[in-house]
PDB file of C-alpha atoms and ligand atoms in Angstrom:
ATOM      1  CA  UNK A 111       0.000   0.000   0.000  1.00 97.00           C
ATOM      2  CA  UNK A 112       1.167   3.760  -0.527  1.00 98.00           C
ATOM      3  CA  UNK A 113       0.639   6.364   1.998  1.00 98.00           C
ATOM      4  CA  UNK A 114      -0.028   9.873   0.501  1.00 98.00           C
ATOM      5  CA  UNK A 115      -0.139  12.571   2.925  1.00 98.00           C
ATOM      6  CA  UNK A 116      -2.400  15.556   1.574  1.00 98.00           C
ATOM      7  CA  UNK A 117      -0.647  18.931   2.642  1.00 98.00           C
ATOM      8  CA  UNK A 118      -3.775  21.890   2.192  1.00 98.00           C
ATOM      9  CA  UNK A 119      -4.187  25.137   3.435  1.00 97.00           C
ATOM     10  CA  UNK A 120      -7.758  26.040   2.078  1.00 96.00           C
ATOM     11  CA  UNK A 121     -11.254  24.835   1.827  1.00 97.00           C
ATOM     12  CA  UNK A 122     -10.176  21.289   0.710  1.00 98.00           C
ATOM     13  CA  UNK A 123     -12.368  20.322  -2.309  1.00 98.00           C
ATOM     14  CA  UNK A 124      -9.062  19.001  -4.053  1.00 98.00           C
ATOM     15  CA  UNK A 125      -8.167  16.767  -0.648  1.00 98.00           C
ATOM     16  CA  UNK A 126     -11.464  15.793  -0.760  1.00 98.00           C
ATOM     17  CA  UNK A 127     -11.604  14.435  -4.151  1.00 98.00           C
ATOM     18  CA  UNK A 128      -8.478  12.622  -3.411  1.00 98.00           C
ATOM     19  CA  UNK A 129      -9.769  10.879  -0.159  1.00 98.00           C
ATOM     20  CA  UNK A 130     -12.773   9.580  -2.072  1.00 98.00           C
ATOM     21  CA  UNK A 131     -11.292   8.504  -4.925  1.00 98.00           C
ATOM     22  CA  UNK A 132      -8.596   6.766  -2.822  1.00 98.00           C
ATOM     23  CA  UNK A 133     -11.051   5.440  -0.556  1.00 97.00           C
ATOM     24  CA  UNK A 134     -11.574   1.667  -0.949  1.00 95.00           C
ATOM     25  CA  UNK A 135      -8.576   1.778  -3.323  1.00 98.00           C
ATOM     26  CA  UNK A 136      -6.181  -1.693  -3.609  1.00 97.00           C
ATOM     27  CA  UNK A 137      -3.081  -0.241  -3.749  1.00 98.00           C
ATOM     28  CA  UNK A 138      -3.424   3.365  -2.751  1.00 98.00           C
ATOM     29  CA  UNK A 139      -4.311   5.409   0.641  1.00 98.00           C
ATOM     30  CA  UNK A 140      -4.505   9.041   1.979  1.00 98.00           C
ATOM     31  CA  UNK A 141      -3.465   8.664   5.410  1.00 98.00           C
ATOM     32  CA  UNK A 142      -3.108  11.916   6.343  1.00 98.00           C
ATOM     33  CA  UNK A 143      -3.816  15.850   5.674  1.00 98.00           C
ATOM     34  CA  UNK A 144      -1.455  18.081   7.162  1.00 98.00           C
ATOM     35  CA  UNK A 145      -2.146  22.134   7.031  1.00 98.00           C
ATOM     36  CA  UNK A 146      -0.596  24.931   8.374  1.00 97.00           C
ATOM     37  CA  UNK A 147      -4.327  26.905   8.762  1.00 97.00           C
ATOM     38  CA  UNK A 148      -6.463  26.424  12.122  1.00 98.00           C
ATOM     39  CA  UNK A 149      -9.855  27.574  10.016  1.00 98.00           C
ATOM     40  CA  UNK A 150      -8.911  25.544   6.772  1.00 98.00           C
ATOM     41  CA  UNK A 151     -12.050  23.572   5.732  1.00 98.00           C
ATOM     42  CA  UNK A 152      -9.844  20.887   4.734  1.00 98.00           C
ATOM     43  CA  UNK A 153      -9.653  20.334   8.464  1.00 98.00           C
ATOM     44  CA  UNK A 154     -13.455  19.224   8.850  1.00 98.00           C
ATOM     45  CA  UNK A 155     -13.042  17.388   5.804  1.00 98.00           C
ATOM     46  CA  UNK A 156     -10.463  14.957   6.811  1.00 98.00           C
ATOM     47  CA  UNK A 157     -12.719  14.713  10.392  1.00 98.00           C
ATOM     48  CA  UNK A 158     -16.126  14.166   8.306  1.00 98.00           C
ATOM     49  CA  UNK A 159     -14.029  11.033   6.676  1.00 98.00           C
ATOM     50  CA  UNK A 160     -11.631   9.733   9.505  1.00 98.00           C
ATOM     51  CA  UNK A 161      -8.604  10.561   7.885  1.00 98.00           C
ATOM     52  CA  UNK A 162      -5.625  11.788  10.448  1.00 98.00           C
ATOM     53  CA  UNK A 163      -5.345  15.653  10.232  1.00 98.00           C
ATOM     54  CA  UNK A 164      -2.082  17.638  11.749  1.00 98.00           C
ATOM     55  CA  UNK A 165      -1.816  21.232  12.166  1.00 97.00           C
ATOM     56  CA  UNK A 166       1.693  22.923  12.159  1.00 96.00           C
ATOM     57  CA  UNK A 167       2.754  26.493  12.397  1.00 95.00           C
ATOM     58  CA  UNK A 168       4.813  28.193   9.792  1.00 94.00           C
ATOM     59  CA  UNK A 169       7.319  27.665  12.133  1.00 93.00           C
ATOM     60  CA  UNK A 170       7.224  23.895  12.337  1.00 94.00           C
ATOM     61  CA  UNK A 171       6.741  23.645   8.261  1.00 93.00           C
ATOM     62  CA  UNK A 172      10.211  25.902   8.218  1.00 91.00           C
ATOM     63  CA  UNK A 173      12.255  23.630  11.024  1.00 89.00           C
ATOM     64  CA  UNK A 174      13.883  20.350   9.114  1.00 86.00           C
ATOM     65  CA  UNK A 175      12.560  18.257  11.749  1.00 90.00           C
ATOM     66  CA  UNK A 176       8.641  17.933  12.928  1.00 91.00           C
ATOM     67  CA  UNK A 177       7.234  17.503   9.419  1.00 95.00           C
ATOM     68  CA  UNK A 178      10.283  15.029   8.125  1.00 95.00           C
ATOM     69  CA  UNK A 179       9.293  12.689  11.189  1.00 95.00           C
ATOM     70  CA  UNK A 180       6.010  12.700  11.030  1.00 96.00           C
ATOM     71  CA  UNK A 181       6.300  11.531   7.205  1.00 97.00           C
ATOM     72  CA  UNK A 182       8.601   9.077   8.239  1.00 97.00           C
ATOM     73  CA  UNK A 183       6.139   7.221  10.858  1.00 97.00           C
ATOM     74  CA  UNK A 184       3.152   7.783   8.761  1.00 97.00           C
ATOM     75  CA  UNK A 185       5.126   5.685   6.546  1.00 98.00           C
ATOM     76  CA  UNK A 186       4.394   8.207   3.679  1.00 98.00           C
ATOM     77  CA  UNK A 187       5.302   7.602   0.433  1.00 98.00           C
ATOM     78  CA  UNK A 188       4.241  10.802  -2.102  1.00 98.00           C
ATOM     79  CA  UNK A 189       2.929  13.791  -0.762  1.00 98.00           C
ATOM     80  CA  UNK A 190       0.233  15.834  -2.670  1.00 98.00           C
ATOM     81  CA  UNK A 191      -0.077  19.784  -2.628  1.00 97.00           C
ATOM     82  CA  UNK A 192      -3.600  20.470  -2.874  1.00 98.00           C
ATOM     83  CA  UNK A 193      -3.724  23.951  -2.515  1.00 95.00           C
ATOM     84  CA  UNK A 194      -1.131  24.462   0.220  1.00 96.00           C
ATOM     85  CA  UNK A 195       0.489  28.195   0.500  1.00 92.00           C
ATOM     86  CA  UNK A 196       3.913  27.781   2.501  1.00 92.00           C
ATOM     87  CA  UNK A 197       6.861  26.362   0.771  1.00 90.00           C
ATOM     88  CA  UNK A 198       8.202  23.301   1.679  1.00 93.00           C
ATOM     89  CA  UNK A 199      11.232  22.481   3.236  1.00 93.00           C
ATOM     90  CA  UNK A 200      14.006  22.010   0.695  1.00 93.00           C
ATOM     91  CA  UNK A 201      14.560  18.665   3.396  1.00 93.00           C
ATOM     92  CA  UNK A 202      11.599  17.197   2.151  1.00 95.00           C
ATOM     93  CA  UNK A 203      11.661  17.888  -1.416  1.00 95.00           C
ATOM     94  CA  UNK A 204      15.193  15.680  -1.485  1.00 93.00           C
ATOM     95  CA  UNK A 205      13.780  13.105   0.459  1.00 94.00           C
ATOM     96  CA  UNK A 206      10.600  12.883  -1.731  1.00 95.00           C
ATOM     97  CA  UNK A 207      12.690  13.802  -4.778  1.00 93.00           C
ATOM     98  CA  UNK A 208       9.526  13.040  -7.815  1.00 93.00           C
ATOM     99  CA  UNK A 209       7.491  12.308  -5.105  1.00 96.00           C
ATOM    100  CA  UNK A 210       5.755  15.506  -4.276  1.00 97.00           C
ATOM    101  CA  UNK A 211       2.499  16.521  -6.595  1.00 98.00           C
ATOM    102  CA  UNK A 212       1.433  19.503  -7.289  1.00 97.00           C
ATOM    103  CA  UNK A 213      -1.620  21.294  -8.898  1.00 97.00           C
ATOM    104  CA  UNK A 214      -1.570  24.949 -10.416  1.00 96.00           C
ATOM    105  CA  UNK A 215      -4.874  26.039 -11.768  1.00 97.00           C
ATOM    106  CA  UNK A 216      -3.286  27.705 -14.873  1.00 97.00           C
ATOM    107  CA  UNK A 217      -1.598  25.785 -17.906  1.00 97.00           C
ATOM    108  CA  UNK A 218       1.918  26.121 -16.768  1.00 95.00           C
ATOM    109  CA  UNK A 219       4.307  27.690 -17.622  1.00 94.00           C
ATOM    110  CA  UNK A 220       2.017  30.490 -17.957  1.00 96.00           C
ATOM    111  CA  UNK A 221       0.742  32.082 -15.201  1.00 96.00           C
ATOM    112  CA  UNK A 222       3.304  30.543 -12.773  1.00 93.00           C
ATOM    113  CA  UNK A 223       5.854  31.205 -10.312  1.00 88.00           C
ATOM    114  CA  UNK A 224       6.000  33.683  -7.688  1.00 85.00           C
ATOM    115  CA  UNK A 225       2.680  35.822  -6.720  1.00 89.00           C
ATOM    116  CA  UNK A 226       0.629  33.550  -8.653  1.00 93.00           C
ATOM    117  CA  UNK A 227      -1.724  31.806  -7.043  1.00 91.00           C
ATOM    118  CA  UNK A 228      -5.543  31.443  -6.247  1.00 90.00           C
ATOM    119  CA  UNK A 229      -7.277  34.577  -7.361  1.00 96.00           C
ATOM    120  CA  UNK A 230      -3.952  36.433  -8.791  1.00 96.00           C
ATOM    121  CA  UNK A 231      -3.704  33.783 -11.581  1.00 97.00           C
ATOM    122  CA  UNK A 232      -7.382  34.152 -13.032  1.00 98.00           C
ATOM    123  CA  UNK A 233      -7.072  37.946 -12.483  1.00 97.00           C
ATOM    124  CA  UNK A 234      -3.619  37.532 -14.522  1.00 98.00           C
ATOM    125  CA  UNK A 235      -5.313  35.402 -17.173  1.00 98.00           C
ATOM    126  CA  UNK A 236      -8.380  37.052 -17.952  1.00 98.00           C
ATOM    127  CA  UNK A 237      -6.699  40.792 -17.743  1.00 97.00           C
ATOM    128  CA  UNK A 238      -4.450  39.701 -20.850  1.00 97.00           C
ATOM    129  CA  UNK A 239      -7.630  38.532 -22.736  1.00 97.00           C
ATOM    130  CA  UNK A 240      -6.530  34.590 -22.481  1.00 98.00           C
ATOM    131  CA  UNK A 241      -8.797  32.253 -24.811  1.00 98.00           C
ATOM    132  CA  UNK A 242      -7.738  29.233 -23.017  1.00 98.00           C
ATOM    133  CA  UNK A 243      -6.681  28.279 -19.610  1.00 98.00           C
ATOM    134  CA  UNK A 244      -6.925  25.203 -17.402  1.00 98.00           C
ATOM    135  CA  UNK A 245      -4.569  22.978 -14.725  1.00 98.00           C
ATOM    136  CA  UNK A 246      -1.358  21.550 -14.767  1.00 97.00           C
ATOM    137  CA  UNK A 247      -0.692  18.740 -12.610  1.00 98.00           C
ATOM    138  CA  UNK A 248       3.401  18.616 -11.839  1.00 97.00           C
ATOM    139  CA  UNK A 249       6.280  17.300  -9.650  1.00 97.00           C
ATOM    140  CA  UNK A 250       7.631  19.523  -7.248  1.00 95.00           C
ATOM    141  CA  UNK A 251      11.389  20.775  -6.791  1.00 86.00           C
ATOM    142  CA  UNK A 252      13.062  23.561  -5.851  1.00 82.00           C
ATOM    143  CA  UNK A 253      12.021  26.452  -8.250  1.00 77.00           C
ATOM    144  CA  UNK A 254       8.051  27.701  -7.819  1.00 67.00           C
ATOM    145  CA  UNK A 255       5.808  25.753 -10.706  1.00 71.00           C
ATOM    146  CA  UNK A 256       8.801  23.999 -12.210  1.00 77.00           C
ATOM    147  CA  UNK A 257       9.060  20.104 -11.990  1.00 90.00           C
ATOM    148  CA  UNK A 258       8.170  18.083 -14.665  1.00 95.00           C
ATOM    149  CA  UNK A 259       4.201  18.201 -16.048  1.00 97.00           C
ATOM    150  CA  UNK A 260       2.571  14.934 -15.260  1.00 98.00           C
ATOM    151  CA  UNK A 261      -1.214  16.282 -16.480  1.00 98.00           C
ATOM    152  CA  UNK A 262      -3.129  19.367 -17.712  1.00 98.00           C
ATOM    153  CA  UNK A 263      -6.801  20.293 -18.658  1.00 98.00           C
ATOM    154  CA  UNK A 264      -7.420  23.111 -20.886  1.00 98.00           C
ATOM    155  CA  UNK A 265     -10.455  24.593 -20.639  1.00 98.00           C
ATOM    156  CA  UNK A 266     -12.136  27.542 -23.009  1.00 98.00           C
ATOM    157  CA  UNK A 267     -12.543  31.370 -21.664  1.00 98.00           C
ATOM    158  CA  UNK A 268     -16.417  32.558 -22.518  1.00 97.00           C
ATOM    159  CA  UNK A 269     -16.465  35.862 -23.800  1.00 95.00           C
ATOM    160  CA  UNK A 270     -18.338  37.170 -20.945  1.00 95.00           C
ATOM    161  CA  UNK A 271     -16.275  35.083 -18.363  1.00 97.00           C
ATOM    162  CA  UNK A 272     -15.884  36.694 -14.710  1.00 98.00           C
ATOM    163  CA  UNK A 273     -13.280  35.783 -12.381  1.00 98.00           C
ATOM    164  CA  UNK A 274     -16.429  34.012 -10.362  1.00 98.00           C
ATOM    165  CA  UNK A 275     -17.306  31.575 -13.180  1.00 98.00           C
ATOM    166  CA  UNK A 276     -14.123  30.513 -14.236  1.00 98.00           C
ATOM    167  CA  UNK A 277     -12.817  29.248 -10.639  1.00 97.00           C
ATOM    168  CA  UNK A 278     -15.726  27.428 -11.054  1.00 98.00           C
ATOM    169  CA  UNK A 279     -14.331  25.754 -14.140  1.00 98.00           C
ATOM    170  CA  UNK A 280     -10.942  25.651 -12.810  1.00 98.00           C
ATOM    171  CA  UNK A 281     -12.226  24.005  -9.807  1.00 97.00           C
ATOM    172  CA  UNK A 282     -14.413  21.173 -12.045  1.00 98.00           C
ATOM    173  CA  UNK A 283     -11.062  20.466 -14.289  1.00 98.00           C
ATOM    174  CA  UNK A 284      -9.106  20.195 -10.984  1.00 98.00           C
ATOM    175  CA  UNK A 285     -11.435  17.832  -9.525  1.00 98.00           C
ATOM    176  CA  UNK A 286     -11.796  15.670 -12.487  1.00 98.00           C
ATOM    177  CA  UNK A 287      -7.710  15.997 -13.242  1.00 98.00           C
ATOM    178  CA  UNK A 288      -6.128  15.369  -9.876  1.00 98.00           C
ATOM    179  CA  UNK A 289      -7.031  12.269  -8.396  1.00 98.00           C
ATOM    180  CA  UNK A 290      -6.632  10.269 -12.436  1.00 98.00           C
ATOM    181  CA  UNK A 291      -2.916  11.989 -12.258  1.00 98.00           C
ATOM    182  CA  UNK A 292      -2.275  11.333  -8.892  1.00 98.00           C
ATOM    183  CA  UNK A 293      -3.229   7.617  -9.597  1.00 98.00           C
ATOM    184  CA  UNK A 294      -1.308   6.835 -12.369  1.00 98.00           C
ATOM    185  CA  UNK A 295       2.054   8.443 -10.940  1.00 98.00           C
ATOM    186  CA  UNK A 296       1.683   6.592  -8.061  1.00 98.00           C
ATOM    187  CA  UNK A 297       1.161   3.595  -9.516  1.00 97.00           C
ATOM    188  CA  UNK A 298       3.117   4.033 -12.449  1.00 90.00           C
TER     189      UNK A 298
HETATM  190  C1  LIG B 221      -7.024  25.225  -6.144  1.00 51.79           C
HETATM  191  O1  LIG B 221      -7.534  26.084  -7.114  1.00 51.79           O
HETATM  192  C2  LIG B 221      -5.576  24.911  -6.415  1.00 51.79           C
HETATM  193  O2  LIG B 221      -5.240  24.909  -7.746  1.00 51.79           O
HETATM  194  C3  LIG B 221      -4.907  26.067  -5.750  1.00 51.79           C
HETATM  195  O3  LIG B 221      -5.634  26.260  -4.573  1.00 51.79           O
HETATM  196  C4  LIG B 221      -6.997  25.883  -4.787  1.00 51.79           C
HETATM  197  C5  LIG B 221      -7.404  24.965  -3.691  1.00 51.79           C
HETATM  198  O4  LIG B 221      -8.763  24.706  -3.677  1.00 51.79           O
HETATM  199  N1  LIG B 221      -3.507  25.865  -5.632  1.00 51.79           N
HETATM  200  P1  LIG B 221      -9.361  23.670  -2.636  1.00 51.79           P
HETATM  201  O5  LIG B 221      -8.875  24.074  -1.249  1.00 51.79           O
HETATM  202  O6  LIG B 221      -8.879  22.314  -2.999  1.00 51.79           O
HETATM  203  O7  LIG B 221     -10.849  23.805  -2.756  1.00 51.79           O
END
């Protein structure tokens, strides 16, 4: 069996996904959500389906040790990013080296990198007059948005599109993209 731990800072839809899809899987298990944000919703998500949830400061994510041996006895294997905000430590990105999933709700390498995430990319997008946009699914290293692209979904900017209806979309083509990428890496 392989362990993913879920690392989230937000609302969770994305960890959600995962832990459902993942659920009564063979070979594959979430066994834990870690976040760095006491009013996350991914919190009640992983209590609403009995998944082991952590909560670290900044602090703790930036120290080489709490979050290195927790991983270690959780027994984790890959780590996914599902909407998480802090950085990780450069520790664990060596010891998960193509082991650490990310998704970006833009097609990378557009609309990546530094300052670009959540609303700031579908502000970025639709203020150059973008036709298409969508989500990348990648490995993470050391540079923001970089590792190799495992997955994308493009989807089509309406003429009349608002920043409200397209995180909509981006959030559909997330849910649908994730947990099929996540799968076949893993098992891959
Ligand atoms: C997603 O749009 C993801 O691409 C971004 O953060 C958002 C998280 O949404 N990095 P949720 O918390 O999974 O609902």
């Amino acid at each position: 069996m392989k362990n993913i731990a879920i690392f989230a800072s937000g609302n969770g839809s994305n960890a959600l996904r995962l832990i459902e899809h993942f659920r009564n899987h063979a070979a594959i298990k979430v066994s834990c959500v870690i976040t760095n944000n006491p009013n996350a919703g991914v919190i009640q998500k992983a209590k609403d389906n009995k998944i082991p949830y952590y909560l670290f400061t900044k602090q703790q994510f930036n120290d080489s040790e709490t979050l290195p041996s927790l991983l270690k006895e959780l027994k984790t294997d890959f780590i996914v990013l599902a909407g998480f905000l802090l950085l990780v430590h450069t520790s664990i990105i060596h010891e998960y080296n193509d082991k650490i999933i990310n998704i970006h709700p833009s097609l990378l390498p557009k609309y990546g990198g530094k300052g670009m995430y959540g609303d700031n990319v579908h502000k970025a997008v639709l203020a150059a007059g973008e036709k298409e946009t969508g989500v990348t699914v990648h490995l993470v290293n050391e540079e923001f948005d970089k590792g190799e692209i495992l997955g994308k979904e493009v989807i089509q900017i309406d003429k009349n599109e608002t920043l409200e209806t397209l995180k909509v979309k981006i959030h559909e083509a997330e849910h649908r993209l994730l947990p099929k990428i996540v799968e076949k890496t893993i098992l891959n």
